[in-house]
Amino acid sequence: MTGLTRRELLRRAAYLTPTVALGPALLAACSDSKQQSGAEGRDALDVLVGFGTGNAPEQIPTQEELAKALAAGGGSQISFRRIPDGEEAQRQLGVLIAAGTPPDIILPTGVFGLSLYLDQKVWLDLATYLRDADVDLGSFIDAAVAGAKAPNYYGPDSDVIIGLPAAVFTHTIAYNKDLFAAAGIDEPPQQWDAAGWDYDALLEVTKALTLDSSGRNAADAGFNPDDIVQFGLGHWDTGLMALGYGAVKYDPESRKLLLDSDENIEGTQFGADLANVHHVLANDQLAAGVASGADDPQLAAWKSGKIAVIDMCGCDLQAYGVDNEFEWGVAPWPKGPAKLVSTLNLDVGAIVAA
């Protein structure tokens, strides 16, 4: 980064982050660039794309167009370092840091990706730089700013900011309307916190939608769990269900996992039983059995009409939500025994401190 001060990099990165993530800051970047001397003679910003979304073929052209527009407006040239495999991206980052040649920006990365390195002090604390650059964090929703402060490590009252929010994705369930109709089952409610829509109701519905080759469902006598041709549930994070039991998995004050709490054990057991006892949940191996030969068996099983209900992140829409040969709908997550929990996925752009 010869010739670039940290402040200048921060100022440019602050506007680059939501721009590359298809956010609304392109005009702000162009406006800010008028105060700069232009991109000529500057090093290109090295942006590693590999910790999350961003490398799908349909995403790349738009990113490249926005990068060209940023440079044409006097902003930085951008060099994308694309590593589609997340684990390989993490390995490469370690290698590059050790070699003293880290990328300038990791974009996007979720809270999980950030958290992998918090105790290694990899990320630059942006708080002072953002204040000096007059970047208004009020333009982001509160949940995004809170996540960018990494309260899971630094605690809820910390002023540390280790990433600029680039995107926030909600989670719902998505369901195959055709499979519900064929089974004669009412579709899930569309209202948040609807009475009766809880974990037990989800189990009942997905039992009725899980079929063996003889047409028996998972609630029928004689159902054969070794010969399933359609699953009621798939593409599902059972770990989240413990939160509906009131589990708290991590204490940021003591920095200790709380996995041995009664709530976490009970919720984790419920999630495991969906696959191992009730046989309604397709893991990757089981999904491959109904959608053989696919690189992503969960996606292939959903698209071929072999899974009735999935967890749908907004980040999944490009893959799970388009070009389906059936009608599908969305509904809220069901309520757990203790509370109703859904999740937000936060993607940020982070700068390597090395």
XYZ file of C-alpha atoms in Angstrom:
354
model
C 0.000 0.000 0.000
C 2.844 2.365 -0.849
C 1.710 5.984 -0.909
C -1.530 5.284 0.931
C -1.998 6.472 4.475
C -4.299 4.517 6.777
C -6.639 7.490 6.891
C -6.882 7.670 3.108
C -7.420 3.932 2.844
C -10.136 4.105 5.461
C -11.825 6.987 3.753
C -11.883 5.178 0.439
C -12.799 1.820 1.977
C -15.607 3.352 3.982
C -17.451 4.123 0.776
C -16.238 1.101 -1.147
C -17.728 -1.398 1.277
C -21.452 -0.851 0.689
C -20.768 -0.033 -2.961
C -19.329 -3.417 -3.848
C -22.058 -5.060 -1.787
C -24.621 -3.321 -3.997
C -25.521 -0.785 -1.326
C -26.509 2.844 -1.872
C -23.150 4.504 -1.222
C -21.923 4.836 -4.820
C -22.974 8.471 -5.018
C -21.288 9.141 -1.701
C -18.114 7.589 -3.079
C -18.223 9.781 -6.169
C -18.879 12.860 -4.051
C -16.034 12.012 -1.709
C -13.666 11.386 -4.612
C -13.936 15.030 -5.675
C -12.006 15.901 -2.536
C -9.239 13.483 -3.558
C -6.502 13.937 -6.124
C -7.758 11.129 -8.365
C -6.859 7.459 -8.744
C -3.834 7.987 -10.967
C -0.644 6.708 -9.367
C -2.366 4.973 -6.470
C -2.067 1.296 -5.651
C -5.197 -0.704 -6.349
C -7.186 -1.786 -3.335
C -6.779 -5.541 -2.869
C -10.223 -6.865 -1.922
C -10.462 -10.515 -0.885
C -13.870 -11.988 -1.774
C -14.219 -15.428 -0.279
C -15.449 -15.285 3.315
C -19.095 -15.184 2.276
C -21.223 -14.398 -0.720
C -19.906 -12.461 -3.706
C -18.362 -14.995 -6.088
C -21.503 -16.316 -7.760
C -21.313 -15.760 -11.544
C -24.404 -13.573 -11.521
C -22.891 -11.283 -8.843
C -19.527 -10.574 -10.419
C -20.542 -8.371 -13.393
C -22.380 -5.900 -11.168
C -19.415 -5.673 -8.793
C -17.060 -5.046 -11.694
C -19.331 -2.344 -13.105
C -19.523 -0.574 -9.748
C -15.753 -0.809 -9.308
C -15.253 0.793 -12.733
C -17.705 3.561 -11.859
C -15.881 4.218 -8.594
C -12.535 4.500 -10.383
C -14.012 6.640 -13.172
C -15.289 9.068 -10.549
C -11.772 9.570 -9.158
C -11.908 6.803 -6.565
C -9.628 3.845 -6.089
C -8.854 1.133 -8.578
C -10.008 -2.216 -7.188
C -8.350 -5.586 -7.606
C -10.631 -8.463 -6.601
C -8.910 -11.500 -5.115
C -11.579 -14.175 -5.551
C -11.406 -17.407 -3.539
C -14.780 -19.199 -3.835
C -14.058 -21.764 -1.110
C -14.482 -20.234 2.358
C -12.025 -22.515 4.141
C -9.396 -21.907 1.483
C -9.997 -18.143 1.785
C -9.328 -18.361 5.518
C -6.148 -20.352 4.906
C -4.951 -17.923 2.264
C -5.545 -14.968 4.561
C -3.307 -16.552 7.178
C -0.600 -17.178 4.602
C -0.771 -13.630 3.267
C -0.655 -12.095 6.743
C 2.356 -14.232 7.650
C 4.080 -13.126 4.440
C 3.410 -9.466 5.212
C 1.236 -9.043 2.111
C -2.345 -9.195 3.384
C -5.271 -7.941 1.316
C -6.512 -4.475 2.204
C -10.140 -5.398 2.680
C -12.116 -8.591 3.326
C -15.528 -8.124 1.733
C -17.966 -9.435 2.561
C -17.522 -11.441 5.706
C -20.122 -12.348 8.263
C -19.868 -12.217 12.031
C -18.590 -15.796 11.981
C -15.696 -14.896 9.690
C -14.826 -11.871 11.792
C -14.964 -13.860 14.989
C -12.406 -16.396 13.793
C -9.679 -13.777 14.201
C -10.822 -11.515 17.031
C -8.372 -12.891 19.578
C -5.530 -12.584 17.050
C -6.086 -8.822 16.612
C -6.196 -9.203 12.818
C -8.801 -6.519 12.194
C -8.161 -2.810 12.289
C -10.338 -0.902 14.755
C -12.117 1.568 12.498
C -13.791 3.724 15.140
C -11.315 6.639 15.184
C -10.834 6.610 11.429
C -14.559 6.638 10.767
C -15.036 9.618 13.081
C -12.188 11.487 11.382
C -13.619 10.670 7.958
C -17.108 11.867 9.010
C -18.719 8.519 8.210
C -22.197 8.523 9.742
C -22.996 5.144 11.255
C -26.552 6.349 11.679
C -27.131 5.453 8.028
C -27.019 1.791 9.025
C -29.661 -0.055 11.024
C -28.877 -0.460 14.715
C -28.499 -4.244 14.531
C -25.858 -3.917 11.812
C -23.814 -1.399 13.792
C -24.082 -3.529 16.920
C -22.843 -6.589 15.023
C -19.941 -4.646 13.516
C -18.769 -3.883 17.068
C -18.273 -7.615 17.762
C -20.044 -7.592 21.127
C -19.521 -11.366 21.332
C -15.852 -10.626 22.031
C -15.522 -7.011 23.150
C -18.717 -6.889 25.189
C -21.951 -4.942 24.715
C -20.553 -1.532 25.695
C -17.430 -1.491 23.547
C -16.813 1.296 21.016
C -14.605 -0.906 18.843
C -15.766 -1.176 15.219
C -14.088 -3.879 13.180
C -16.162 -3.735 10.020
C -18.411 -1.498 7.980
C -21.872 -3.008 7.463
C -22.354 -4.039 3.858
C -25.551 -6.093 3.952
C -28.117 -7.451 6.403
C -30.182 -10.515 5.597
C -33.245 -11.783 7.422
C -34.239 -15.413 7.889
C -37.673 -16.909 7.257
C -38.813 -20.351 6.273
C -39.609 -21.065 2.637
C -41.968 -23.825 1.610
C -43.051 -25.634 -1.531
C -46.718 -24.762 -2.031
C -47.242 -27.672 -4.420
C -46.137 -30.239 -1.846
C -48.405 -28.719 0.806
C -51.336 -28.842 -1.598
C -50.606 -32.449 -2.614
C -50.556 -33.492 1.055
C -53.714 -31.521 1.842
C -51.925 -29.516 4.535
C -52.627 -25.886 5.372
C -49.743 -23.585 4.566
C -47.849 -22.026 7.487
C -49.249 -18.770 8.873
C -48.056 -15.521 7.373
C -48.258 -13.512 10.599
C -45.296 -13.061 12.902
C -45.832 -14.835 16.230
C -49.056 -16.523 15.058
C -50.735 -18.604 17.741
C -50.023 -22.305 17.393
C -47.063 -21.954 15.030
C -44.327 -23.449 17.196
C -41.664 -26.142 17.066
C -44.213 -28.894 17.700
C -46.383 -27.632 14.840
C -43.350 -27.586 12.549
C -42.612 -31.194 13.501
C -46.200 -32.261 12.835
C -46.251 -30.568 9.427
C -42.887 -31.912 8.325
C -43.824 -35.438 9.403
C -46.820 -35.266 7.076
C -44.571 -34.042 4.267
C -41.877 -36.706 4.673
C -42.686 -39.682 2.441
C -41.185 -43.095 1.771
C -41.371 -44.828 -1.584
C -44.684 -46.468 -0.620
C -46.296 -43.076 0.006
C -46.387 -43.419 3.779
C -45.511 -40.303 5.747
C -43.332 -40.123 8.833
C -46.376 -40.199 11.129
C -47.822 -43.363 9.553
C -47.439 -46.878 10.863
C -45.081 -48.814 8.637
C -43.174 -45.743 7.469
C -39.703 -46.779 6.265
C -37.029 -44.243 7.311
C -34.456 -46.050 5.156
C -36.428 -45.465 1.961
C -37.339 -41.758 2.059
C -38.069 -40.104 -1.283
C -39.283 -36.725 0.015
C -38.230 -34.832 3.148
C -40.357 -32.399 5.078
C -37.382 -30.297 6.150
C -33.939 -29.427 4.788
C -31.309 -26.688 4.493
C -31.877 -26.107 8.198
C -29.596 -24.971 11.031
C -30.693 -27.037 14.021
C -28.302 -25.093 16.234
C -30.557 -22.064 16.053
C -33.413 -24.004 17.607
C -31.683 -24.026 20.983
C -32.184 -20.263 21.081
C -35.926 -20.845 21.008
C -35.505 -22.816 24.208
C -33.935 -19.753 25.817
C -30.340 -20.931 25.438
C -27.494 -18.429 25.614
C -24.497 -20.021 23.959
C -21.784 -17.527 24.802
C -21.039 -15.049 27.589
C -19.022 -12.090 26.247
C -18.118 -10.901 29.733
C -16.363 -14.141 30.707
C -15.696 -15.208 27.092
C -16.975 -18.667 27.937
C -19.212 -21.030 26.007
C -22.403 -21.982 27.824
C -23.118 -25.172 25.915
C -23.867 -27.230 29.029
C -26.959 -25.274 30.059
C -30.238 -27.188 30.305
C -31.775 -24.945 27.650
C -28.983 -25.532 25.171
C -28.953 -29.280 25.719
C -32.717 -29.579 25.351
C -32.851 -27.395 22.238
C -29.895 -29.131 20.624
C -31.507 -32.494 21.309
C -34.756 -31.374 19.672
C -32.840 -30.344 16.563
C -30.903 -33.605 16.416
C -34.094 -35.612 16.842
C -35.561 -34.037 13.716
C -33.085 -36.112 11.704
C -32.298 -39.093 13.901
C -35.615 -39.865 15.613
C -38.377 -38.295 13.538
C -36.567 -38.638 10.175
C -38.034 -35.425 8.769
C -34.781 -33.492 8.296
C -32.463 -34.102 5.361
C -28.787 -33.604 6.129
C -26.404 -33.388 3.177
C -25.945 -37.139 2.977
C -29.685 -37.834 3.036
C -30.401 -35.039 0.572
C -27.879 -36.603 -1.810
C -29.968 -39.764 -1.665
C -32.919 -37.994 -3.263
C -30.841 -35.686 -5.486
C -27.806 -37.734 -6.454
C -24.869 -36.330 -8.366
C -25.346 -32.695 -7.308
C -22.547 -30.522 -5.968
C -25.021 -29.010 -3.482
C -27.457 -31.793 -2.548
C -29.659 -29.576 -0.352
C -30.155 -27.089 -3.174
C -30.736 -29.847 -5.720
C -33.270 -31.606 -3.476
C -35.183 -28.355 -2.923
C -35.252 -27.470 -6.603
C -36.363 -30.965 -7.607
C -39.290 -30.830 -5.189
C -37.843 -33.344 -2.738
C -37.735 -31.012 0.277
C -40.889 -29.210 1.424
C -39.604 -26.650 3.966
C -36.227 -24.892 4.282
C -34.640 -22.044 6.177
C -34.412 -19.131 3.725
C -31.852 -16.409 4.345
C -32.132 -13.343 2.162
C -28.652 -14.307 0.995
C -30.110 -17.582 -0.347
C -32.568 -15.953 -2.740
C -30.279 -16.047 -5.780
C -29.820 -19.799 -5.382
C -32.977 -21.132 -3.727
C -35.472 -18.513 -4.857
C -35.110 -18.341 -8.643
C -35.814 -20.728 -11.511
C -37.902 -23.075 -9.401
C -40.459 -25.198 -11.241
C -42.952 -24.904 -8.404
C -44.662 -22.109 -6.526
C -43.142 -21.324 -3.171
C -43.945 -19.038 -0.263
C -42.367 -17.693 2.915
C -43.483 -17.745 6.521
C -42.018 -16.777 9.906
C -39.846 -19.111 11.887
C -41.904 -21.067 14.441
C -41.797 -20.177 18.107
C -39.715 -22.184 20.546
C -40.859 -23.236 24.028
C -39.295 -20.122 25.576
C -39.417 -17.487 22.840
C -39.646 -16.690 19.165
C -36.213 -16.380 17.586
C -35.141 -15.587 14.081
C -31.748 -14.341 12.979
C -30.083 -11.596 11.007
C -27.021 -12.312 8.910
C -24.654 -9.356 8.880
C -21.991 -8.932 6.217
C -19.287 -6.320 6.680
C -16.139 -5.108 5.017
C -13.138 -5.398 7.341
C -9.604 -4.040 7.002
C -6.587 -6.115 7.972
C -4.471 -4.341 10.574
C -1.207 -5.958 9.465
